[in-house]
Amino acid sequence: MAVRPDPRRTGWWIIDCRPGGYQAKRERIAYRGSREAALKWEAAIMGRRTEQMAKVRTIREIFSLWIVNYQQRRSAETVISVRMVWRSHLAPAFGALPVAAITRQAVERYKSARLAEGVKHRTINKELSYFSAMITWAAKMDYCPPCPINIEGFEAKLTRAPRPAVLSPDELAALVAHMPERLRVFVLLMADAGLRRTEALSLTGEQIFIEQGLIHVTGKGNKQRVAAITTARLK
């Protein structure tokens, strides 16, 4: 922030600041009075931001604030997954640090340690994306200064999903035949109608239209789509 005389009005001062935080839009506040009073007003604005930052000393404290906001925008299943990643992996590695202490070396050590545990590159990238989103949010909310580095995962060529192994029709039929009756419908919803596991498990009778041969599916992000019932065994 800075205090300078208003070139158009005597006795007025311009205070340049970002009341919304480091990533917020810069604002110019006009203040009428002495320079000393303008400087005190500037200090008051800075003091409020500094006080807010001082409340958060470690990344562990940031997580407790961020997860409350995060769970308002994500499914319960995703929030459970993030909490598990934090508790088991991110917190032991970074929880006690202030944001200013995050280094590329620390991130690389985390990646190496997780690889040594047999974790896939894609999984590690997802964990680091949670970590990066948390720090970015905290800086935007003025709880901490911006992260001194870009938290980077592995390059795309290391994170491509493997090609799925698809069962032949005979293999699928044999698998279904040996399943308990109560489980068959869930497997066939995935195999014959293309539903995801969570979609199949959460399906209700009101979403199924037998006469029309259709299923109304609610997928990721509450997106709606229609799947067709194309096989007699699923019907």
XYZ file of C-alpha atoms in Angstrom:
235
model
C 0.000 0.000 0.000
C 1.019 3.628 -0.467
C -0.179 7.092 0.523
C 0.261 9.990 -1.895
C -1.270 13.485 -2.327
C -4.327 13.805 -4.530
C -3.088 15.952 -7.465
C -6.541 17.432 -8.055
C -7.643 18.319 -4.507
C -5.730 20.057 -1.754
C -5.904 18.324 1.613
C -6.859 14.970 0.089
C -4.759 11.794 -0.086
C -4.904 8.662 -2.208
C -4.371 5.328 -0.440
C -3.537 2.477 -2.845
C -4.445 -0.899 -1.330
C -5.982 -4.341 -1.857
C -8.600 -4.696 0.932
C -9.678 -8.088 -0.450
C -6.223 -9.650 -0.261
C -3.151 -10.209 -2.396
C -5.056 -11.497 -5.414
C -7.935 -9.032 -5.185
C -8.398 -5.967 -7.354
C -6.343 -2.924 -6.377
C -8.412 -0.071 -4.982
C -7.740 3.632 -4.500
C -9.276 5.107 -1.385
C -9.629 8.900 -1.128
C -8.950 10.327 2.334
C -9.375 13.913 3.487
C -7.160 15.182 6.304
C -3.538 15.456 7.225
C -0.826 13.164 5.906
C -0.341 11.765 9.392
C -4.035 10.863 9.603
C -3.897 9.247 6.154
C -0.908 7.178 7.240
C -2.787 6.064 10.347
C -5.740 5.037 8.190
C -3.392 3.078 5.951
C -1.887 1.396 9.038
C -5.374 0.478 10.252
C -6.145 -1.257 6.949
C -2.799 -3.056 7.034
C -3.328 -3.903 10.698
C -6.614 -5.643 10.016
C -4.982 -7.756 7.291
C -1.930 -8.488 9.410
C -4.123 -9.481 12.344
C -6.054 -11.870 10.121
C -2.828 -13.413 8.815
C -1.441 -13.749 12.338
C -4.345 -16.009 13.272
C -2.967 -18.670 10.924
C 0.574 -19.762 11.699
C 0.790 -23.216 10.156
C -0.583 -25.155 7.202
C -2.438 -27.386 9.664
C -4.438 -24.344 10.794
C -5.107 -23.401 7.182
C -6.514 -26.865 6.488
C -9.036 -26.572 9.326
C -10.384 -23.378 7.724
C -10.198 -24.565 4.121
C -11.985 -27.886 4.606
C -15.053 -26.125 6.012
C -15.287 -24.077 2.815
C -14.411 -27.045 0.594
C -17.145 -29.313 1.913
C -19.756 -26.735 0.913
C -18.760 -27.150 -2.746
C -17.953 -30.871 -3.032
C -19.681 -34.176 -2.455
C -19.420 -35.911 0.903
C -17.431 -38.736 -0.700
C -14.833 -36.304 -2.083
C -14.501 -34.538 1.267
C -13.915 -37.872 3.023
C -11.189 -38.675 0.475
C -9.502 -35.288 0.991
C -9.574 -35.674 4.772
C -7.932 -39.098 4.499
C -5.200 -37.739 2.210
C -4.564 -34.858 4.594
C -4.477 -36.952 7.749
C -2.347 -39.789 6.350
C 0.054 -37.981 4.016
C -0.063 -34.182 3.660
C -0.297 -33.315 7.367
C 2.769 -35.358 8.411
C 4.804 -33.807 5.587
C 3.644 -30.178 5.659
C 1.232 -29.593 8.565
C 3.686 -27.970 10.978
C 5.163 -25.582 8.396
C 4.202 -21.964 7.722
C 3.369 -21.242 4.080
C 6.616 -19.295 3.639
C 8.572 -22.473 4.422
C 7.182 -24.486 1.491
C 10.071 -25.244 -0.870
C 10.472 -27.174 -4.100
C 12.785 -29.529 -2.249
C 10.042 -30.316 0.281
C 7.540 -31.027 -2.489
C 10.024 -33.246 -4.336
C 10.754 -35.165 -1.129
C 7.029 -35.749 -0.721
C 6.731 -37.058 -4.271
C 9.730 -39.360 -3.846
C 8.445 -40.738 -0.538
C 5.024 -41.509 -1.991
C 6.538 -43.190 -5.051
C 8.647 -45.349 -2.732
C 5.405 -46.499 -1.101
C 4.189 -47.751 -4.481
C 1.707 -44.921 -5.079
C 0.940 -44.029 -8.702
C 1.948 -40.722 -10.265
C -1.715 -39.812 -10.892
C -2.589 -40.293 -7.223
C 0.305 -38.118 -6.063
C -0.753 -35.373 -8.493
C -4.267 -35.450 -7.043
C -2.862 -35.123 -3.510
C -0.728 -32.150 -4.521
C -3.678 -30.523 -6.286
C -5.593 -30.603 -2.980
C -2.585 -29.053 -1.250
C -2.167 -26.320 -3.869
C -5.891 -25.471 -3.854
C -5.809 -25.109 -0.071
C -2.866 -22.681 -0.069
C -4.282 -20.662 -2.987
C -7.614 -20.289 -1.193
C -5.947 -19.227 2.061
C -3.885 -16.557 0.292
C -6.968 -15.288 -1.529
C -8.799 -15.030 1.798
C -5.818 -13.173 3.282
C -5.062 -15.859 5.853
C -1.482 -16.147 4.640
C 0.905 -14.749 2.024
C 0.943 -16.439 -1.394
C 2.898 -19.657 -1.692
C 6.527 -18.863 -2.607
C 6.576 -21.639 -5.260
C 4.276 -23.307 -7.744
C 3.314 -26.681 -6.274
C 3.862 -28.889 -9.307
C 3.074 -32.544 -9.805
C 4.388 -34.994 -12.390
C 4.223 -34.271 -16.109
C 1.261 -35.543 -18.131
C 3.112 -38.423 -19.803
C 3.566 -40.040 -16.370
C -0.051 -39.647 -15.322
C -2.032 -41.077 -18.225
C -4.633 -43.578 -17.112
C -3.834 -47.173 -18.084
C -5.942 -48.737 -20.797
C -8.755 -50.667 -19.094
C -8.903 -54.451 -19.371
C -12.330 -55.260 -20.819
C -14.033 -58.573 -20.130
C -15.294 -60.582 -23.075
C -19.080 -61.213 -23.260
C -18.563 -64.826 -22.137
C -16.357 -63.771 -19.213
C -18.906 -61.187 -18.082
C -21.765 -63.682 -18.356
C -19.811 -66.227 -16.285
C -18.984 -63.588 -13.663
C -22.624 -62.499 -13.325
C -23.822 -66.108 -13.141
C -21.611 -66.767 -10.108
C -22.654 -63.607 -8.243
C -25.253 -63.419 -5.467
C -28.588 -62.321 -6.923
C -28.624 -59.050 -4.977
C -25.317 -57.889 -6.541
C -26.040 -58.669 -10.184
C -28.057 -55.554 -10.886
C -25.195 -53.286 -9.798
C -22.660 -55.040 -12.029
C -25.042 -55.007 -15.004
C -25.816 -51.314 -14.528
C -22.095 -50.678 -14.970
C -21.455 -53.294 -17.681
C -24.599 -52.927 -19.798
C -25.706 -49.329 -19.132
C -22.323 -47.688 -18.557
C -23.014 -46.298 -15.102
C -20.197 -45.441 -12.723
C -19.961 -47.373 -9.456
C -21.367 -44.521 -7.364
C -24.164 -43.932 -9.900
C -25.176 -47.590 -9.795
C -25.162 -47.719 -5.987
C -27.193 -44.522 -5.594
C -29.814 -45.266 -8.277
C -33.453 -45.171 -7.139
C -36.590 -46.720 -8.599
C -37.921 -43.306 -9.621
C -34.999 -42.946 -12.058
C -35.794 -46.157 -13.960
C -38.362 -46.229 -16.792
C -38.745 -49.858 -17.832
C -41.365 -49.341 -20.579
C -39.267 -46.683 -22.297
C -36.052 -48.608 -21.666
C -34.361 -45.588 -20.081
C -32.488 -44.671 -16.898
C -32.187 -41.086 -15.727
C -28.706 -40.803 -14.223
C -27.328 -38.117 -11.917
C -23.563 -38.104 -12.407
C -20.564 -36.091 -11.282
C -21.329 -32.482 -10.450
C -25.070 -33.313 -10.440
C -25.005 -33.513 -14.236
C -28.024 -35.264 -15.712
C -27.946 -37.785 -18.533
C -30.032 -40.634 -19.920
C -28.733 -44.203 -20.240
C -30.476 -46.861 -22.302
C -31.503 -50.328 -21.111
C -30.258 -52.328 -24.091
C -30.041 -55.898 -22.778
C -32.742 -58.292 -21.678
C -30.744 -59.388 -18.641
C -30.538 -55.845 -17.274
C -34.245 -55.234 -17.921
